[in-house]
Every structure is written in C-alpha cells, then in structure tokens.
Tab-separated table of C-alpha atoms and ligand atoms in Angstrom:
chain	number	residue	atom	x	y	z
R	1005	MET	CA	3.938	28.415	25.545
R	1006	ILE	CA	7.523	29.075	24.896
R	1007	THR	CA	9.440	31.864	26.617
R	1008	LEU	CA	11.538	34.052	24.475
R	1009	ALA	CA	14.163	36.635	25.772
R	1010	LEU	CA	14.591	39.447	23.378
R	1011	ALA	CA	17.605	41.782	24.223
R	1012	LYS	CA	17.118	45.259	24.089
R	1013	GLY	CA	18.920	48.009	22.117
R	1014	ARG	CA	19.378	48.975	18.425
R	1015	THR	CA	18.253	45.160	17.380
R	1016	VAL	CA	14.904	45.520	18.659
R	1017	ASN	CA	12.978	47.007	15.876
R	1018	GLY	CA	14.380	44.453	13.427
R	1019	THR	CA	14.095	41.636	15.618
R	1020	ILE	CA	10.029	42.402	16.214
R	1021	GLN	CA	9.843	42.956	12.450
R	1022	LEU	CA	11.392	39.523	11.871
R	1023	LEU	CA	9.410	38.051	14.725
R	1024	GLN	CA	6.079	39.740	12.722
R	1025	LYS	CA	6.870	38.191	9.243
R	1026	ALA	CA	7.330	34.837	10.702
R	1027	GLY	CA	3.871	34.787	12.261
R	1028	TYR	CA	4.580	36.484	15.752
R	1029	TYR	CA	2.855	39.496	16.213
R	1030	PHE	CA	3.011	41.741	19.566
R	1031	GLU	CA	0.346	44.067	19.196
R	1032	ASP	CA	1.013	46.381	22.557
R	1033	PHE	CA	4.886	45.570	22.349
R	1034	HIS	CA	6.622	49.180	21.417
R	1035	GLU	CA	10.419	50.008	21.943
R	1036	SER	CA	9.496	52.627	24.345
R	1037	SER	CA	7.562	50.438	26.614
R	1038	ARG	CA	8.310	50.046	30.126
R	1039	LYS	CA	6.500	46.629	30.673
R	1040	LEU	CA	8.499	43.499	30.662
R	1041	VAL	CA	6.116	40.746	29.225
R	1042	PHE	CA	4.502	40.784	25.804
R	1043	TYR	CA	2.178	37.922	24.828
R	1044	ASP	CA	1.784	37.244	20.884
R	1045	SER	CA	-1.607	37.371	19.189
R	1046	THR	CA	-1.755	33.516	18.929
R	1047	GLU	CA	-0.353	33.028	22.507
R	1048	GLN	CA	2.207	30.814	21.583
R	1049	ILE	CA	5.228	33.098	22.614
R	1050	GLN	CA	5.870	35.180	25.844
R	1051	LEU	CA	8.677	37.594	25.292
R	1052	ILE	CA	10.408	38.971	28.177
R	1053	PHE	CA	12.519	42.127	27.317
R	1054	VAL	CA	15.938	41.967	28.977
R	1055	LYS	CA	19.311	43.740	29.014
R	1056	ALA	CA	20.957	42.254	26.181
R	1057	VAL	CA	24.306	40.950	28.060
R	1058	ASP	CA	21.653	39.126	30.773
R	1059	VAL	CA	20.010	37.199	27.891
R	1060	PRO	CA	22.334	34.133	27.809
R	1061	THR	CA	22.212	34.249	31.343
R	1062	TYR	CA	18.403	33.620	31.351
R	1063	VAL	CA	18.402	31.377	28.539
R	1064	GLU	CA	21.164	29.105	30.307
R	1065	LYS	CA	19.504	28.876	33.575
R	1066	GLY	CA	15.610	27.951	32.006
R	1067	ALA	CA	14.026	31.268	32.799
R	1068	ALA	CA	13.964	31.749	28.867
R	1069	ASP	CA	13.627	28.501	26.358
R	1070	LEU	CA	14.764	30.860	23.839
R	1071	GLY	CA	16.604	33.952	23.512
R	1072	ILE	CA	17.417	36.613	20.476
R	1073	VAL	CA	21.034	38.008	21.254
R	1074	GLY	CA	24.247	39.337	19.654
R	1075	LYS	CA	26.895	36.996	19.237
R	1076	ASP	CA	29.220	39.856	21.963
R	1077	ASN	CA	27.029	39.072	24.773
R	1078	ILE	CA	26.728	35.197	24.198
R	1079	LEU	CA	30.748	35.136	23.909
R	1080	GLU	CA	31.115	37.027	26.534
R	1081	THR	CA	29.011	35.218	29.067
R	1082	ALA	CA	30.238	31.468	27.576
R	1083	ALA	CA	26.901	30.750	28.683
R	1084	ASP	CA	25.911	27.111	28.028
R	1085	VAL	CA	23.022	27.158	25.382
R	1086	TYR	CA	22.749	25.787	21.885
R	1087	GLU	CA	23.467	28.572	18.908
R	1088	MET	CA	20.650	27.671	16.391
R	1089	LEU	CA	20.076	30.332	13.874
R	1090	ASP	CA	22.038	33.387	12.745
R	1091	LEU	CA	19.364	36.061	12.067
R	1092	MET	CA	22.302	38.559	10.235
R	1093	GLU	CA	21.062	41.585	12.134
R	1094	GLY	CA	23.264	44.010	14.287
R	1095	LYS	CA	26.060	42.954	12.245
R	1096	CYS	CA	29.293	44.784	13.584
R	1097	GLN	CA	32.839	43.239	14.550
R	1098	PHE	CA	34.583	43.170	18.092
R	1099	VAL	CA	37.594	45.534	17.755
R	1100	ILE	CA	41.254	46.624	19.184
R	1101	ALA	CA	40.608	49.934	18.837
R	1102	GLY	CA	42.894	53.068	20.767
R	1103	LYS	CA	44.422	56.498	19.310
R	1104	GLU	CA	46.757	56.603	16.193
R	1105	ARG	CA	50.214	56.217	17.622
R	1106	GLN	CA	49.077	53.238	20.092
R	1107	VAL	CA	50.941	49.876	19.817
R	1108	LEU	CA	49.931	46.211	20.648
R	1109	GLU	CA	53.298	44.736	21.313
R	1110	LYS	CA	53.843	46.548	24.617
R	1111	LYS	CA	54.931	44.559	27.568
R	1112	ARG	CA	52.112	45.633	29.177
R	1113	LEU	CA	48.462	46.978	28.588
R	1114	VAL	CA	45.603	48.757	30.300
R	1115	VAL	CA	42.204	47.783	28.213
R	1116	ALA	CA	39.145	49.024	28.826
R	1117	SER	CA	36.332	47.098	27.904
R	1118	LYS	CA	32.221	46.186	28.193
R	1119	TYR	CA	33.828	42.535	27.710
R	1120	PRO	CA	36.384	41.795	30.356
R	1121	HIS	CA	36.238	38.004	29.476
R	1122	ILE	CA	37.060	38.225	25.389
R	1123	ALA	CA	39.528	41.255	26.165
R	1124	GLU	CA	41.468	38.719	28.591
R	1125	ALA	CA	41.528	35.913	26.536
R	1126	HIS	CA	42.162	37.644	23.418
R	1127	PHE	CA	45.276	39.324	24.862
R	1128	SER	CA	46.368	36.054	27.238
R	1129	LYS	CA	46.159	34.460	23.970
R	1130	MET	CA	48.560	37.455	22.235
R	1131	GLY	CA	50.812	36.609	25.133
R	1132	ILE	CA	50.398	40.768	26.280
R	1133	GLN	CA	50.005	41.015	29.769
R	1134	ALA	CA	46.753	43.350	30.453
R	1135	GLU	CA	44.778	45.007	32.928
R	1136	ILE	CA	41.375	45.203	32.487
R	1137	ILE	CA	39.222	47.911	33.236
R	1138	LYS	CA	35.077	46.636	33.047
R	1139	LEU	CA	33.460	49.903	32.267
R	1140	ASN	CA	29.383	49.647	31.006
R	1141	GLY	CA	29.438	52.285	28.320
R	1142	SER	CA	30.858	55.220	26.435
R	1143	VAL	CA	34.474	52.773	26.499
R	1144	GLU	CA	35.631	55.307	23.999
R	1145	LEU	CA	36.440	57.587	26.896
R	1146	ALA	CA	38.646	55.651	28.079
R	1147	PRO	CA	41.937	55.936	26.141
R	1148	LEU	CA	40.841	59.748	25.707
R	1149	ILE	CA	41.407	60.454	29.016
R	1150	GLY	CA	44.377	58.581	29.828
R	1151	MET	CA	42.483	55.885	31.969
R	1152	ALA	CA	43.230	52.998	29.386
R	1153	ASP	CA	45.617	52.526	26.499
R	1154	VAL	CA	43.383	50.568	24.284
R	1155	ILE	CA	39.724	49.332	24.157
R	1156	VAL	CA	38.240	46.225	22.870
R	1157	ASP	CA	34.410	47.133	21.711
R	1158	ILE	CA	31.977	46.704	18.754
R	1159	VAL	CA	32.065	48.823	15.947
R	1160	GLU	CA	28.843	48.976	14.106
R	1161	THR	CA	29.357	51.980	11.949
R	1162	GLY	CA	32.676	53.487	12.957
R	1163	ARG	CA	31.214	56.819	13.777
R	1164	THR	CA	31.720	56.308	17.896
R	1165	LEU	CA	35.727	56.221	17.050
R	1166	LYS	CA	36.019	58.313	14.463
R	1167	GLU	CA	34.161	61.444	16.686
R	1168	ASN	CA	36.707	60.495	19.556
R	1169	GLY	CA	39.713	60.288	16.970
R	1170	LEU	CA	40.145	56.319	17.701
R	1171	ILE	CA	41.054	54.202	15.145
R	1172	VAL	CA	40.677	50.471	14.610
R	1173	LEU	CA	44.510	48.650	15.404
R	1174	GLU	CA	43.043	45.278	15.090
R	1175	GLU	CA	39.758	43.281	13.852
R	1176	LEU	CA	39.240	40.300	15.896
R	1177	GLU	CA	35.545	38.706	15.099
R	1178	GLU	CA	32.609	39.309	13.093
R	1179	ILE	CA	29.291	39.599	15.376
R	1180	SER	CA	25.682	39.437	14.666
R	1181	THR	CA	22.234	38.310	16.393
R	1182	ARG	CA	22.051	34.840	17.082
R	1183	LEU	CA	18.645	32.560	18.124
R	1184	ILE	CA	20.055	30.451	21.627
R	1185	THR	CA	17.958	27.489	23.187
R	1186	ASN	CA	18.325	26.366	26.572
R	1187	LYS	CA	19.631	23.101	26.441
R	1188	ALA	CA	17.151	21.245	28.283
R	1189	SER	CA	13.739	23.425	26.679
R	1190	PHE	CA	15.309	21.823	23.308
R	1191	ALA	CA	14.893	18.446	24.610
R	1192	THR	CA	11.580	18.794	26.411
R	1193	LYS	CA	10.049	21.259	23.553
R	1194	THR	CA	10.920	19.803	20.796
R	1195	THR	CA	8.155	20.286	18.717
R	1196	LYS	CA	7.294	23.982	19.861
R	1197	ILE	CA	11.047	25.129	19.333
R	1198	THR	CA	11.680	23.358	15.944
R	1199	ALA	CA	8.712	24.844	14.909
R	1200	PHE	CA	9.386	28.202	16.090
R	1201	ILE	CA	13.083	27.679	14.658
R	1202	ARG	CA	11.524	27.126	11.207
R	1203	GLN	CA	9.108	29.892	10.717
R	1204	ILE	CA	12.131	32.226	11.932
R	1205	GLN	CA	14.262	30.314	8.901
R	1206	ASP	CA	11.226	30.775	6.649
R	1207	ALA	CA	11.046	34.504	7.295
R	1208	LEU	CA	14.896	35.132	6.898
R	1209	GLU	CA	14.537	32.966	3.892
R	1210	ASP	CA	11.604	35.276	2.328
R	1211	GLN	CA	13.753	38.409	3.326
R	1212	ASP	CA	16.733	36.892	1.299
R	1213	GLU	CA	15.032	36.283	-1.676
R	1214	ASN	CA	13.104	39.626	-1.592
R	1215	PHE	CA	16.386	41.071	-1.348
R	1216	ILE	CA	18.004	39.384	-4.357
R	1217	SER	CA	14.946	40.185	-6.219
R	1218	LYS	CA	15.296	44.120	-5.950
W	724	PRP	C1	28.481	50.458	20.815
W	724	PRP	C2	29.934	50.316	21.177
W	724	PRP	C3	30.142	51.258	20.791
W	724	PRP	C4	29.250	51.871	19.463
W	724	PRP	C5	29.810	51.597	18.031
W	724	PRP	O1	27.895	51.467	22.215
W	724	PRP	O2	30.119	50.127	22.367
W	724	PRP	O3	30.500	52.237	21.632
W	724	PRP	O4	27.919	51.336	19.661
W	724	PRP	O5	28.766	52.124	17.524
W	724	PRP	P1	29.209	53.093	15.866
W	724	PRP	O6	30.270	51.788	15.538
W	724	PRP	O7	27.996	52.366	15.164
W	724	PRP	O8	29.440	54.180	16.158
W	724	PRP	P2	26.138	51.764	22.304
W	724	PRP	O9	25.533	52.438	21.363
W	724	PRP	O10	25.565	50.428	22.612
W	724	PRP	O11	26.193	52.742	23.907
W	724	PRP	P3	27.545	52.330	25.209
W	724	PRP	O12	28.436	52.907	24.516
W	724	PRP	O13	26.822	53.283	26.358
W	724	PRP	O14	27.120	50.867	25.197
C-alpha cells in the first residue's frame, strides 16, 4: 500500500474527483468528516488528510510516499521531495498586495505573510530591507490596521483583496496543485508509484480531452 498525504482546503473536492477518475475511490471520504485516514476501495492507497502546509513535511520525512499540495507550500517549506506532476488545479498567484498608494521602493517595509520564507527571499532579492511578520490567516487585515505595509499572499479570485480595499502591487509566481513524492519511496516503491502517477496522468488527459471537445 502507498500512503498519500492530501491537503485540507479548497482543492480537496477537485482532488478527490481526480483520484476517482483515476480509479481510486474513497467511499467513506467526506470533506466535513473528522476522520484523518481513508482507504481506497482497491486498498492500494492509504490517504491521510492533513493541513496543507504540513504535506511537504510528511512526504519529506517519509511518513507519506506521495503528497498532493499547492506549489505555495512546497516553496515555503523548501522540502526535499520530487515534484512529479502539475495537477493544474487550485490555480492562483503569489502577489505582493497593499493599499493603493503603497510604494515598494522603501528603505524598510513591514510585510505580513503566511509564507515568511518566500516573503523574506523575495525582498532580499529585491534589495529591500523587510521585517516579516508571520501570520496564519486573514493576512489582508495587517495593512488595514497598520500592522504591516504590505502582504505576500496568494490570490485566486481577487475577492478578498477587493473587499478589503487592497490591490496587487506586484505579481510574483503562478501556483497550482502538485503531486510530490518522497525520494526514498520513489526508489523502493517505483512500480507502485509510477503506476499511480500514470493513472493520474491518464485521468488528467481525459479531463483535457473532454474539455476540448465540449
Ligand atoms: C487564501 C489567501 C487569501 C484568499 C485569496 O486564504 O490567503 O486570503 O484565500 O482568495 P481570493 O483571491 O479568492 O479571495 P484562505 O481562504 O485560505 O483563508 P485564510 O486567510 O484563513 O488563510
């Protein structure tokens, strides 16, 4: 059996549907369930349902052979894993956002983010001295209440920024959901892992063909 760590959050339903198309059906899975471990009907996959930011860690440490998680969390954790497939779901963008008049060419900026490593790396690359404040959510609040000058966050529809009167000051990187694998597992469970990846690839190609023919 291979263990797959799946990120909780917005992309869960899409991922479960993709797994189903690939032939892995998790009968008792429900997004609102408090259960953390599920098995597919063929008993090939043990699915563990964890916080998105922890998925790369589970995979790097070998607690899971495979993981499905956003590129944002892979970059933030800098986990030593293989990135195998772009699942083309959960598409969003990393941005720097703030109030309309906010300028980025400032000697020193206070930056709030759920992604402190990415924020730190970006501002240091830009040569801007930045104090990073790590928050765990509702980051958009920070510039509104004067706790930070800007935020580094992901934007999907842009609604959260808009409803809080913030704008994108700079676009950083495109994000989507990726399939990652533990390096040692890939060496020792090659057949099972490559078979799983192939099934997912076929399901993705079917999706594309259906989309094109519609
Ligand atoms: C994410 C992100 C933004 C929001 C962007 O937060 O951090 O706040 O979604 O999405 P939008 O562009 O579609 O509005 P999430 O919903 O995960 O909640 P959180 O703030 O509690 O982390």
